[in-house]
Coordinates of C-alpha atoms in Angstrom, one line a residue:
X503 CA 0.0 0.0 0.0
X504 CA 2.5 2.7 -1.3
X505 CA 1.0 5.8 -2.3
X506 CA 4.1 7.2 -3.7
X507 CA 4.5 3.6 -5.9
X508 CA 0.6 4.0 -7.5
X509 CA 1.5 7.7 -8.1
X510 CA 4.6 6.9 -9.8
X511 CA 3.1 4.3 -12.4
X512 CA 0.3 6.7 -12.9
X513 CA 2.8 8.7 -13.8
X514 CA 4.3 6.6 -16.2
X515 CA 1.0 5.8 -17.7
X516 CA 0.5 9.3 -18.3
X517 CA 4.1 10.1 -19.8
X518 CA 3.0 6.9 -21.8
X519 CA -0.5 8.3 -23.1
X520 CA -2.1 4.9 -22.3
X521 CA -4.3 6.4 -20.0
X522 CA -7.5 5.1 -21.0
X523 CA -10.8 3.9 -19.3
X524 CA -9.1 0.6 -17.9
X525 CA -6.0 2.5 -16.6
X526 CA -8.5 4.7 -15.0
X527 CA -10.8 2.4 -13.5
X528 CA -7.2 0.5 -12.0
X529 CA -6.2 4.3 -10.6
X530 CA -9.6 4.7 -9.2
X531 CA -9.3 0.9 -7.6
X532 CA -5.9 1.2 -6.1
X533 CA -7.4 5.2 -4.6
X534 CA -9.9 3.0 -3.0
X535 CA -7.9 0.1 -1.3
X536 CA -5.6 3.3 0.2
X537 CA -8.6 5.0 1.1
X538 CA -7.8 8.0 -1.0
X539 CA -11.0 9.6 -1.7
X540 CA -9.6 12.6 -3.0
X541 CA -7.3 11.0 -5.5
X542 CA -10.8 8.9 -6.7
X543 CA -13.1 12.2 -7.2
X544 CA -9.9 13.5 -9.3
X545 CA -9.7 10.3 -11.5
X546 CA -13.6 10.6 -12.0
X547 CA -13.5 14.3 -12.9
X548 CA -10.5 13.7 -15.3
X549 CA -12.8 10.9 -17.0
X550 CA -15.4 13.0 -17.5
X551 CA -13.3 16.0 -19.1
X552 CA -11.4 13.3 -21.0
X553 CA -14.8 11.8 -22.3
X554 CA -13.3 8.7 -21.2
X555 CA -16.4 6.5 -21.2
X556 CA -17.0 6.3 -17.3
X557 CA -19.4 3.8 -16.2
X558 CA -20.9 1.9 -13.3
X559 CA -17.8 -0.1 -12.5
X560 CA -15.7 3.5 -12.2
X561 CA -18.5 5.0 -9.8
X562 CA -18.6 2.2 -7.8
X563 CA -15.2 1.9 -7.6
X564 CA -14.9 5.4 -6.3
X565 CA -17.9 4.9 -3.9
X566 CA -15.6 2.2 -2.8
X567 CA -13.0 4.7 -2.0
X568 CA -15.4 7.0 0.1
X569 CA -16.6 3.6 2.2
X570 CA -12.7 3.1 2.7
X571 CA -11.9 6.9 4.0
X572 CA -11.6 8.6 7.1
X573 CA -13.1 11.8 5.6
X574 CA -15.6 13.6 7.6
X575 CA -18.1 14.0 4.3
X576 CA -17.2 10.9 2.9
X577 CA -21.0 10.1 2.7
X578 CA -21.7 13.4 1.2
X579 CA -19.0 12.6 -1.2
X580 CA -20.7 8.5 -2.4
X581 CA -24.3 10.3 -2.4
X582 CA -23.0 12.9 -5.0
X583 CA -21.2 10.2 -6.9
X584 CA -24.3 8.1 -6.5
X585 CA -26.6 10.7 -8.1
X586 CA -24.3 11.8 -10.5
X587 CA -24.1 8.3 -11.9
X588 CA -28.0 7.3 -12.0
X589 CA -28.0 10.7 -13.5
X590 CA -26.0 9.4 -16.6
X591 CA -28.4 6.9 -16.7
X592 CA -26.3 4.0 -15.5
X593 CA -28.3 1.1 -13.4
X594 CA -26.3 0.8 -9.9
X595 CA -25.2 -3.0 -9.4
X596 CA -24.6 -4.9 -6.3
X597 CA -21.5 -3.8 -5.7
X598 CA -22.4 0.0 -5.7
X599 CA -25.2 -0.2 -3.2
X600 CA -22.9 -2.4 -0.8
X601 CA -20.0 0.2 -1.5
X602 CA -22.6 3.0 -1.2
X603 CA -24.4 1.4 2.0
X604 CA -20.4 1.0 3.2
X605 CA -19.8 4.9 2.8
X606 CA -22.8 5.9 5.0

């Protein structure tokens, strides 16, 4: 669980430009399992400007990240990312109402 290590192949990926929809959905995982919730609203804002094809599995993956951090809004943070997703007209799954249920 090295920070500094994910940051540094992100890096890479970006140096790269192979930074597409499954690098980001990997970013957005590994900002979960540190419990970086910051990092995972980033990712999920850079797909969106990037037009990157975000879908459920990115939301929920970045719900996951809010269940796994010690930040004071973190629910405030997975209902946003909740409603901005059923907004887009994705069907939550499973795994995003455990994740979101998680993050409350």
């Amino acid at each position: 669980r090295n920070t500094e290590q994910v940051d540094e192949i992100w890096r890479t990926l970006q140096d790269l430009d192979v930074v597409d929809q499954v690098a980001c959905g990997a970013r957005i995982d590994a900002a979960a399992e540190l419990g970086d919730l910051e990092k995972a609203l980033e990712l999920v804002e850079f797909m969106k400007k990037k037009r990157l094809g975000i879908d459920v599995l990115h939301f929920s993956s970045a719900i996951n990240a809010c269940a796994k951090s010690a930040h004071p809004e973190r629910a405030d943070h997975a209902l946003r990312l909740f409603n901005d997703m059923v907004s887009r007209g994705l069907k939550p799954n499973i795994i995003t109402y455990t994740n979101f249920l998680l993050a409350s």
